Amino acid sequence: MRRPVALADRLVGRMRVPHPFTRDAYQAVLSEVVGTTIRLVPFSATAPGQLTSLTGMTVPLANTTYVFYRSDASPVHQLHVIHHELFHVLAGHPGIPVSDEQLKNALIEMLKVELPHLNADLIRHLVGRGCTNGHSADRHERDAERFAVAVAQRLGLTTPALATDSADEETDKIGRLFSEGNS
């Protein structure tokens, strides 16, 4: 498996940060770099069940990987989650089965919007196979965290706690569109 920081260096070396920075423009950049379609999907903290405790999740379906992130998080945290989840995709980490019915139903509802041509039963089957998710003690999770931090550093983004600029300047740096859930 590739080392997270070295992988971040290679990825960022091939990236161009879009101006203006929008969700659609950034998912196009990520899709180009990863070599498969990446869809960035915000979800609300008001979602039922376990979904409210999640900050992000990856659901690979066919030729598209859906990267879910919290719409109520700060833009810097949203990008951290997106990069964390992206590492799972790049490293080919296996998913875990989605057994919680509330979580599965919430995912199905979100994916129905993204995949209107598929029926709910097929989406339920696909989501039931698994999703990338884990615990911070897990090696995959630690590597994904290292990768997300390295990408943020190379792109000139910081976490709010480490920022030398004001929080407003940091938010302006990456755009407010992630927080608003717009594309």
mmCIF file with all atom_site columns, C-alpha atoms in Angstrom:
data_model
loop_
_atom_site.group_PDB
_atom_site.id
_atom_site.type_symbol
_atom_site.label_atom_id
_atom_site.label_alt_id
_atom_site.label_comp_id
_atom_site.label_asym_id
_atom_site.label_entity_id
_atom_site.label_seq_id
_atom_site.pdbx_PDB_ins_code
_atom_site.Cartn_x
_atom_site.Cartn_y
_atom_site.Cartn_z
_atom_site.occupancy
_atom_site.B_iso_or_equiv
_atom_site.pdbx_formal_charge
_atom_site.auth_seq_id
_atom_site.auth_comp_id
_atom_site.auth_asym_id
_atom_site.auth_atom_id
_atom_site.pdbx_PDB_model_num
ATOM 1   C CA . MET A 1 1   ? 0.000   0.000  0.000   1.00 0.00 ? 1   MET A CA 1
ATOM 2   C CA . ARG A 1 2   ? 1.152   3.512  -0.745  1.00 0.00 ? 2   ARG A CA 1
ATOM 3   C CA . ARG A 1 3   ? 2.263   5.779  2.063   1.00 0.00 ? 3   ARG A CA 1
ATOM 4   C CA . PRO A 1 4   ? -0.353  8.471  2.774   1.00 0.00 ? 4   PRO A CA 1
ATOM 5   C CA . VAL A 1 5   ? 1.975   11.496 2.687   1.00 0.00 ? 5   VAL A CA 1
ATOM 6   C CA . ALA A 1 6   ? 3.753   10.370 -0.489  1.00 0.00 ? 6   ALA A CA 1
ATOM 7   C CA . LEU A 1 7   ? 0.388   9.714  -2.121  1.00 0.00 ? 7   LEU A CA 1
ATOM 8   C CA . ALA A 1 8   ? -0.784  13.190 -1.080  1.00 0.00 ? 8   ALA A CA 1
ATOM 9   C CA . ASP A 1 9   ? 2.323   14.711 -2.670  1.00 0.00 ? 9   ASP A CA 1
ATOM 10  C CA . ARG A 1 10  ? 1.686   12.886 -5.950  1.00 0.00 ? 10  ARG A CA 1
ATOM 11  C CA . LEU A 1 11  ? -2.005  13.793 -5.953  1.00 0.00 ? 11  LEU A CA 1
ATOM 12  C CA . VAL A 1 12  ? -1.530  17.473 -5.178  1.00 0.00 ? 12  VAL A CA 1
ATOM 13  C CA . GLY A 1 13  ? 1.259   17.663 -7.752  1.00 0.00 ? 13  GLY A CA 1
ATOM 14  C CA . ARG A 1 14  ? -1.303  16.746 -10.439 1.00 0.00 ? 14  ARG A CA 1
ATOM 15  C CA . MET A 1 15  ? -4.135  18.913 -9.105  1.00 0.00 ? 15  MET A CA 1
ATOM 16  C CA . ARG A 1 16  ? -5.222  22.349 -10.107 1.00 0.00 ? 16  ARG A CA 1
ATOM 17  C CA . VAL A 1 17  ? -7.350  24.182 -7.570  1.00 0.00 ? 17  VAL A CA 1
ATOM 18  C CA . PRO A 1 18  ? -10.340 25.580 -9.470  1.00 0.00 ? 18  PRO A CA 1
ATOM 19  C CA . HIS A 1 19  ? -11.141 29.282 -9.435  1.00 0.00 ? 19  HIS A CA 1
ATOM 20  C CA . PRO A 1 20  ? -13.835 29.956 -8.504  1.00 0.00 ? 20  PRO A CA 1
ATOM 21  C CA . PHE A 1 21  ? -13.812 27.102 -6.036  1.00 0.00 ? 21  PHE A CA 1
ATOM 22  C CA . THR A 1 22  ? -17.162 25.319 -6.284  1.00 0.00 ? 22  THR A CA 1
ATOM 23  C CA . ARG A 1 23  ? -18.241 21.824 -5.380  1.00 0.00 ? 23  ARG A CA 1
ATOM 24  C CA . ASP A 1 24  ? -18.866 20.941 -9.044  1.00 0.00 ? 24  ASP A CA 1
ATOM 25  C CA . ALA A 1 25  ? -15.491 22.291 -10.141 1.00 0.00 ? 25  ALA A CA 1
ATOM 26  C CA . TYR A 1 26  ? -13.651 20.505 -7.333  1.00 0.00 ? 26  TYR A CA 1
ATOM 27  C CA . GLN A 1 27  ? -15.349 17.160 -7.930  1.00 0.00 ? 27  GLN A CA 1
ATOM 28  C CA . ALA A 1 28  ? -14.298 17.470 -11.596 1.00 0.00 ? 28  ALA A CA 1
ATOM 29  C CA . VAL A 1 29  ? -10.689 18.017 -10.477 1.00 0.00 ? 29  VAL A CA 1
ATOM 30  C CA . LEU A 1 30  ? -10.863 15.041 -8.092  1.00 0.00 ? 30  LEU A CA 1
ATOM 31  C CA . SER A 1 31  ? -12.439 12.846 -10.786 1.00 0.00 ? 31  SER A CA 1
ATOM 32  C CA . GLU A 1 32  ? -9.649  13.723 -13.194 1.00 0.00 ? 32  GLU A CA 1
ATOM 33  C CA . VAL A 1 33  ? -6.906  12.988 -10.668 1.00 0.00 ? 33  VAL A CA 1
ATOM 34  C CA . VAL A 1 34  ? -8.460  9.763  -9.351  1.00 0.00 ? 34  VAL A CA 1
ATOM 35  C CA . GLY A 1 35  ? -9.454  8.481  -12.787 1.00 0.00 ? 35  GLY A CA 1
ATOM 36  C CA . THR A 1 36  ? -13.091 7.736  -11.935 1.00 0.00 ? 36  THR A CA 1
ATOM 37  C CA . THR A 1 37  ? -16.151 9.877  -11.383 1.00 0.00 ? 37  THR A CA 1
ATOM 38  C CA . ILE A 1 38  ? -16.306 11.406 -7.911  1.00 0.00 ? 38  ILE A CA 1
ATOM 39  C CA . ARG A 1 39  ? -19.594 12.904 -6.706  1.00 0.00 ? 39  ARG A CA 1
ATOM 40  C CA . LEU A 1 40  ? -19.467 15.097 -3.611  1.00 0.00 ? 40  LEU A CA 1
ATOM 41  C CA . VAL A 1 41  ? -22.746 14.842 -1.711  1.00 0.00 ? 41  VAL A CA 1
ATOM 42  C CA . PRO A 1 42  ? -23.506 16.998 1.335   1.00 0.00 ? 42  PRO A CA 1
ATOM 43  C CA . PHE A 1 43  ? -25.832 15.554 3.953   1.00 0.00 ? 43  PHE A CA 1
ATOM 44  C CA . SER A 1 44  ? -27.610 17.250 6.791   1.00 0.00 ? 44  SER A CA 1
ATOM 45  C CA . ALA A 1 45  ? -27.027 16.767 10.505  1.00 0.00 ? 45  ALA A CA 1
ATOM 46  C CA . THR A 1 46  ? -30.789 16.294 10.760  1.00 0.00 ? 46  THR A CA 1
ATOM 47  C CA . ALA A 1 47  ? -30.584 12.916 8.996   1.00 0.00 ? 47  ALA A CA 1
ATOM 48  C CA . PRO A 1 48  ? -31.968 10.079 11.135  1.00 0.00 ? 48  PRO A CA 1
ATOM 49  C CA . GLY A 1 49  ? -30.083 7.567  13.249  1.00 0.00 ? 49  GLY A CA 1
ATOM 50  C CA . GLN A 1 50  ? -26.363 6.894  13.018  1.00 0.00 ? 50  GLN A CA 1
ATOM 51  C CA . LEU A 1 51  ? -25.972 9.206  10.051  1.00 0.00 ? 51  LEU A CA 1
ATOM 52  C CA . THR A 1 52  ? -26.024 12.169 12.450  1.00 0.00 ? 52  THR A CA 1
ATOM 53  C CA . SER A 1 53  ? -22.806 10.923 14.089  1.00 0.00 ? 53  SER A CA 1
ATOM 54  C CA . LEU A 1 54  ? -20.984 10.449 10.772  1.00 0.00 ? 54  LEU A CA 1
ATOM 55  C CA . THR A 1 55  ? -18.788 13.163 9.336   1.00 0.00 ? 55  THR A CA 1
ATOM 56  C CA . GLY A 1 56  ? -18.234 11.414 6.017   1.00 0.00 ? 56  GLY A CA 1
ATOM 57  C CA . MET A 1 57  ? -18.656 8.213  4.082   1.00 0.00 ? 57  MET A CA 1
ATOM 58  C CA . THR A 1 58  ? -17.757 6.776  0.686   1.00 0.00 ? 58  THR A CA 1
ATOM 59  C CA . VAL A 1 59  ? -20.181 4.675  -1.329  1.00 0.00 ? 59  VAL A CA 1
ATOM 60  C CA . PRO A 1 60  ? -18.744 3.241  -4.570  1.00 0.00 ? 60  PRO A CA 1
ATOM 61  C CA . LEU A 1 61  ? -21.449 2.363  -7.115  1.00 0.00 ? 61  LEU A CA 1
ATOM 62  C CA . ALA A 1 62  ? -20.664 1.239  -10.659 1.00 0.00 ? 62  ALA A CA 1
ATOM 63  C CA . ASN A 1 63  ? -18.305 3.839  -12.196 1.00 0.00 ? 63  ASN A CA 1
ATOM 64  C CA . THR A 1 64  ? -19.019 6.567  -9.657  1.00 0.00 ? 64  THR A CA 1
ATOM 65  C CA . THR A 1 65  ? -17.828 7.016  -6.109  1.00 0.00 ? 65  THR A CA 1
ATOM 66  C CA . TYR A 1 66  ? -20.114 9.060  -3.871  1.00 0.00 ? 66  TYR A CA 1
ATOM 67  C CA . VAL A 1 67  ? -18.304 10.962 -1.143  1.00 0.00 ? 67  VAL A CA 1
ATOM 68  C CA . PHE A 1 68  ? -20.707 12.118 1.550   1.00 0.00 ? 68  PHE A CA 1
ATOM 69  C CA . TYR A 1 69  ? -19.770 14.940 3.924   1.00 0.00 ? 69  TYR A CA 1
ATOM 70  C CA . ARG A 1 70  ? -21.635 16.989 6.513   1.00 0.00 ? 70  ARG A CA 1
ATOM 71  C CA . SER A 1 71  ? -23.199 20.166 5.149   1.00 0.00 ? 71  SER A CA 1
ATOM 72  C CA . ASP A 1 72  ? -23.162 21.774 8.599   1.00 0.00 ? 72  ASP A CA 1
ATOM 73  C CA . ALA A 1 73  ? -19.373 21.453 9.077   1.00 0.00 ? 73  ALA A CA 1
ATOM 74  C CA . SER A 1 74  ? -17.007 24.318 8.334   1.00 0.00 ? 74  SER A CA 1
ATOM 75  C CA . PRO A 1 75  ? -15.692 24.412 4.757   1.00 0.00 ? 75  PRO A CA 1
ATOM 76  C CA . VAL A 1 76  ? -12.194 23.488 5.982   1.00 0.00 ? 76  VAL A CA 1
ATOM 77  C CA . HIS A 1 77  ? -13.581 20.469 7.846   1.00 0.00 ? 77  HIS A CA 1
ATOM 78  C CA . GLN A 1 78  ? -15.687 19.490 4.823   1.00 0.00 ? 78  GLN A CA 1
ATOM 79  C CA . LEU A 1 79  ? -12.577 19.405 2.643   1.00 0.00 ? 79  LEU A CA 1
ATOM 80  C CA . HIS A 1 80  ? -10.723 17.426 5.312   1.00 0.00 ? 80  HIS A CA 1
ATOM 81  C CA . VAL A 1 81  ? -13.513 14.833 5.289   1.00 0.00 ? 81  VAL A CA 1
ATOM 82  C CA . ILE A 1 82  ? -13.575 14.743 1.486   1.00 0.00 ? 82  ILE A CA 1
ATOM 83  C CA . HIS A 1 83  ? -9.807  14.174 1.338   1.00 0.00 ? 83  HIS A CA 1
ATOM 84  C CA . HIS A 1 84  ? -10.001 11.561 4.116   1.00 0.00 ? 84  HIS A CA 1
ATOM 85  C CA . GLU A 1 85  ? -12.645 9.656  2.173   1.00 0.00 ? 85  GLU A CA 1
ATOM 86  C CA . LEU A 1 86  ? -10.711 10.099 -1.060  1.00 0.00 ? 86  LEU A CA 1
ATOM 87  C CA . PHE A 1 87  ? -7.783  8.244  0.494   1.00 0.00 ? 87  PHE A CA 1
ATOM 88  C CA . HIS A 1 88  ? -10.037 5.234  1.131   1.00 0.00 ? 88  HIS A CA 1
ATOM 89  C CA . VAL A 1 89  ? -10.901 5.267  -2.579  1.00 0.00 ? 89  VAL A CA 1
ATOM 90  C CA . LEU A 1 90  ? -7.289  5.630  -3.727  1.00 0.00 ? 90  LEU A CA 1
ATOM 91  C CA . ALA A 1 91  ? -6.004  2.967  -1.344  1.00 0.00 ? 91  ALA A CA 1
ATOM 92  C CA . GLY A 1 92  ? -8.772  0.529  -2.285  1.00 0.00 ? 92  GLY A CA 1
ATOM 93  C CA . HIS A 1 93  ? -9.855  0.050  1.312   1.00 0.00 ? 93  HIS A CA 1
ATOM 94  C CA . PRO A 1 94  ? -12.667 -2.447 1.728   1.00 0.00 ? 94  PRO A CA 1
ATOM 95  C CA . GLY A 1 95  ? -15.977 -1.184 2.986   1.00 0.00 ? 95  GLY A CA 1
ATOM 96  C CA . ILE A 1 96  ? -17.990 -2.436 5.900   1.00 0.00 ? 96  ILE A CA 1
ATOM 97  C CA . PRO A 1 97  ? -21.514 -3.802 5.617   1.00 0.00 ? 97  PRO A CA 1
ATOM 98  C CA . VAL A 1 98  ? -24.260 -1.277 6.282   1.00 0.00 ? 98  VAL A CA 1
ATOM 99  C CA . SER A 1 99  ? -26.501 -3.188 8.657   1.00 0.00 ? 99  SER A CA 1
ATOM 100 C CA . ASP A 1 100 ? -28.230 -0.311 10.468  1.00 0.00 ? 100 ASP A CA 1
ATOM 101 C CA . GLU A 1 101 ? -31.606 0.057  8.719   1.00 0.00 ? 101 GLU A CA 1
ATOM 102 C CA . GLN A 1 102 ? -31.986 3.746  9.577   1.00 0.00 ? 102 GLN A CA 1
ATOM 103 C CA . LEU A 1 103 ? -28.565 4.507  8.142   1.00 0.00 ? 103 LEU A CA 1
ATOM 104 C CA . LYS A 1 104 ? -29.261 2.396  5.072   1.00 0.00 ? 104 LYS A CA 1
ATOM 105 C CA . ASN A 1 105 ? -32.621 4.131  4.507   1.00 0.00 ? 105 ASN A CA 1
ATOM 106 C CA . ALA A 1 106 ? -31.047 7.586  4.868   1.00 0.00 ? 106 ALA A CA 1
ATOM 107 C CA . LEU A 1 107 ? -28.341 6.660  2.336   1.00 0.00 ? 107 LEU A CA 1
ATOM 108 C CA . ILE A 1 108 ? -30.952 5.298  -0.066  1.00 0.00 ? 108 ILE A CA 1
ATOM 109 C CA . GLU A 1 109 ? -32.942 8.534  0.127   1.00 0.00 ? 109 GLU A CA 1
ATOM 110 C CA . MET A 1 110 ? -29.843 10.619 -0.611  1.00 0.00 ? 110 MET A CA 1
ATOM 111 C CA . LEU A 1 111 ? -28.746 8.338  -3.438  1.00 0.00 ? 111 LEU A CA 1
ATOM 112 C CA . LYS A 1 112 ? -32.224 8.364  -5.025  1.00 0.00 ? 112 LYS A CA 1
ATOM 113 C CA . VAL A 1 113 ? -31.676 12.047 -5.716  1.00 0.00 ? 113 VAL A CA 1
ATOM 114 C CA . GLU A 1 114 ? -28.255 11.291 -7.250  1.00 0.00 ? 114 GLU A CA 1
ATOM 115 C CA . LEU A 1 115 ? -29.463 8.224  -9.159  1.00 0.00 ? 115 LEU A CA 1
ATOM 116 C CA . PRO A 1 116 ? -33.059 8.919  -10.226 1.00 0.00 ? 116 PRO A CA 1
ATOM 117 C CA . HIS A 1 117 ? -32.873 6.246  -12.945 1.00 0.00 ? 117 HIS A CA 1
ATOM 118 C CA . LEU A 1 118 ? -32.351 3.432  -10.383 1.00 0.00 ? 118 LEU A CA 1
ATOM 119 C CA . ASN A 1 119 ? -35.118 2.032  -8.237  1.00 0.00 ? 119 ASN A CA 1
ATOM 120 C CA . ALA A 1 120 ? -34.854 2.035  -4.435  1.00 0.00 ? 120 ALA A CA 1
ATOM 121 C CA . ASP A 1 121 ? -34.524 -1.770 -4.240  1.00 0.00 ? 121 ASP A CA 1
ATOM 122 C CA . LEU A 1 122 ? -31.419 -1.784 -6.439  1.00 0.00 ? 122 LEU A CA 1
ATOM 123 C CA . ILE A 1 123 ? -29.912 1.104  -4.470  1.00 0.00 ? 123 ILE A CA 1
ATOM 124 C CA . ARG A 1 124 ? -30.727 -0.777 -1.236  1.00 0.00 ? 124 ARG A CA 1
ATOM 125 C CA . HIS A 1 125 ? -28.899 -3.841 -2.567  1.00 0.00 ? 125 HIS A CA 1
ATOM 126 C CA . LEU A 1 126 ? -25.866 -1.807 -3.626  1.00 0.00 ? 126 LEU A CA 1
ATOM 127 C CA . VAL A 1 127 ? -25.677 0.118  -0.333  1.00 0.00 ? 127 VAL A CA 1
ATOM 128 C CA . GLY A 1 128 ? -26.157 -3.114 1.613   1.00 0.00 ? 128 GLY A CA 1
ATOM 129 C CA . ARG A 1 129 ? -22.895 -4.481 0.214   1.00 0.00 ? 129 ARG A CA 1
ATOM 130 C CA . GLY A 1 130 ? -20.856 -2.026 2.219   1.00 0.00 ? 130 GLY A CA 1
ATOM 131 C CA . CYS A 1 131 ? -19.474 1.439  2.529   1.00 0.00 ? 131 CYS A CA 1
ATOM 132 C CA . THR A 1 132 ? -16.129 2.799  3.581   1.00 0.00 ? 132 THR A CA 1
ATOM 133 C CA . ASN A 1 133 ? -16.310 3.762  7.221   1.00 0.00 ? 133 ASN A CA 1
ATOM 134 C CA . GLY A 1 134 ? -14.293 2.971  10.301  1.00 0.00 ? 134 GLY A CA 1
ATOM 135 C CA . HIS A 1 135 ? -12.836 3.926  13.640  1.00 0.00 ? 135 HIS A CA 1
ATOM 136 C CA . SER A 1 136 ? -9.867  6.171  14.376  1.00 0.00 ? 136 SER A CA 1
ATOM 137 C CA . ALA A 1 137 ? -7.938  3.266  15.943  1.00 0.00 ? 137 ALA A CA 1
ATOM 138 C CA . ASP A 1 138 ? -8.022  1.438  12.610  1.00 0.00 ? 138 ASP A CA 1
ATOM 139 C CA . ARG A 1 139 ? -4.845  1.698  10.478  1.00 0.00 ? 139 ARG A CA 1
ATOM 140 C CA . HIS A 1 140 ? -6.862  2.636  7.402   1.00 0.00 ? 140 HIS A CA 1
ATOM 141 C CA . GLU A 1 141 ? -8.438  5.492  9.328   1.00 0.00 ? 141 GLU A CA 1
ATOM 142 C CA . ARG A 1 142 ? -5.091  6.739  10.647  1.00 0.00 ? 142 ARG A CA 1
ATOM 143 C CA . ASP A 1 143 ? -3.619  6.654  7.141   1.00 0.00 ? 143 ASP A CA 1
ATOM 144 C CA . ALA A 1 144 ? -6.656  8.475  5.750   1.00 0.00 ? 144 ALA A CA 1
ATOM 145 C CA . GLU A 1 145 ? -6.210  11.159 8.419   1.00 0.00 ? 145 GLU A CA 1
ATOM 146 C CA . ARG A 1 146 ? -2.514  11.562 7.536   1.00 0.00 ? 146 ARG A CA 1
ATOM 147 C CA . PHE A 1 147 ? -3.434  11.870 3.881   1.00 0.00 ? 147 PHE A CA 1
ATOM 148 C CA . ALA A 1 148 ? -6.152  14.486 4.541   1.00 0.00 ? 148 ALA A CA 1
ATOM 149 C CA . VAL A 1 149 ? -3.801  16.583 6.674   1.00 0.00 ? 149 VAL A CA 1
ATOM 150 C CA . ALA A 1 150 ? -1.022  16.340 4.068   1.00 0.00 ? 150 ALA A CA 1
ATOM 151 C CA . VAL A 1 151 ? -3.368  17.392 1.240   1.00 0.00 ? 151 VAL A CA 1
ATOM 152 C CA . ALA A 1 152 ? -4.610  20.345 3.305   1.00 0.00 ? 152 ALA A CA 1
ATOM 153 C CA . GLN A 1 153 ? -1.039  21.436 4.005   1.00 0.00 ? 153 GLN A CA 1
ATOM 154 C CA . ARG A 1 154 ? 0.015   21.139 0.357   1.00 0.00 ? 154 ARG A CA 1
ATOM 155 C CA . LEU A 1 155 ? -3.071  23.054 -0.828  1.00 0.00 ? 155 LEU A CA 1
ATOM 156 C CA . GLY A 1 156 ? -2.429  25.785 1.727   1.00 0.00 ? 156 GLY A CA 1
ATOM 157 C CA . LEU A 1 157 ? -5.454  24.963 3.856   1.00 0.00 ? 157 LEU A CA 1
ATOM 158 C CA . THR A 1 158 ? -5.321  24.530 7.587   1.00 0.00 ? 158 THR A CA 1
ATOM 159 C CA . THR A 1 159 ? -7.632  23.309 10.280  1.00 0.00 ? 159 THR A CA 1
ATOM 160 C CA . PRO A 1 160 ? -9.405  26.106 12.164  1.00 0.00 ? 160 PRO A CA 1
ATOM 161 C CA . ALA A 1 161 ? -7.436  25.338 15.345  1.00 0.00 ? 161 ALA A CA 1
ATOM 162 C CA . LEU A 1 162 ? -4.107  25.731 13.500  1.00 0.00 ? 162 LEU A CA 1
ATOM 163 C CA . ALA A 1 163 ? -5.078  28.652 11.279  1.00 0.00 ? 163 ALA A CA 1
ATOM 164 C CA . THR A 1 164 ? -2.973  31.779 11.472  1.00 0.00 ? 164 THR A CA 1
ATOM 165 C CA . ASP A 1 165 ? -5.606  33.729 9.511   1.00 0.00 ? 165 ASP A CA 1
ATOM 166 C CA . SER A 1 166 ? -9.042  34.487 10.880  1.00 0.00 ? 166 SER A CA 1
ATOM 167 C CA . ALA A 1 167 ? -11.720 31.849 10.481  1.00 0.00 ? 167 ALA A CA 1
ATOM 168 C CA . ASP A 1 168 ? -13.518 34.106 7.973   1.00 0.00 ? 168 ASP A CA 1
ATOM 169 C CA . GLU A 1 169 ? -10.393 34.418 5.799   1.00 0.00 ? 169 GLU A CA 1
ATOM 170 C CA . GLU A 1 170 ? -9.932  30.637 5.884   1.00 0.00 ? 170 GLU A CA 1
ATOM 171 C CA . THR A 1 171 ? -13.547 30.115 4.878   1.00 0.00 ? 171 THR A CA 1
ATOM 172 C CA . ASP A 1 172 ? -13.198 32.625 2.052   1.00 0.00 ? 172 ASP A CA 1
ATOM 173 C CA . LYS A 1 173 ? -10.096 30.776 0.814   1.00 0.00 ? 173 LYS A CA 1
ATOM 174 C CA . ILE A 1 174 ? -12.098 27.704 -0.167  1.00 0.00 ? 174 ILE A CA 1
ATOM 175 C CA . GLY A 1 175 ? -15.510 29.240 -0.753  1.00 0.00 ? 175 GLY A CA 1
ATOM 176 C CA . ARG A 1 176 ? -18.744 29.195 1.173   1.00 0.00 ? 176 ARG A CA 1
ATOM 177 C CA . LEU A 1 177 ? -20.496 26.870 -1.246  1.00 0.00 ? 177 LEU A CA 1
ATOM 178 C CA . PHE A 1 178 ? -19.670 23.710 0.698   1.00 0.00 ? 178 PHE A CA 1
ATOM 179 C CA . SER A 1 179 ? -21.375 25.032 3.843   1.00 0.00 ? 179 SER A CA 1
ATOM 180 C CA . GLU A 1 180 ? -24.440 26.056 1.901   1.00 0.00 ? 180 GLU A CA 1
ATOM 181 C CA . GLY A 1 181 ? -24.605 22.711 0.083   1.00 0.00 ? 181 GLY A CA 1
ATOM 182 C CA . ASN A 1 182 ? -24.739 24.444 -3.313  1.00 0.00 ? 182 ASN A CA 1
ATOM 183 C CA . SER A 1 183 ? -22.861 23.459 -6.402  1.00 0.00 ? 183 SER A CA 1
#
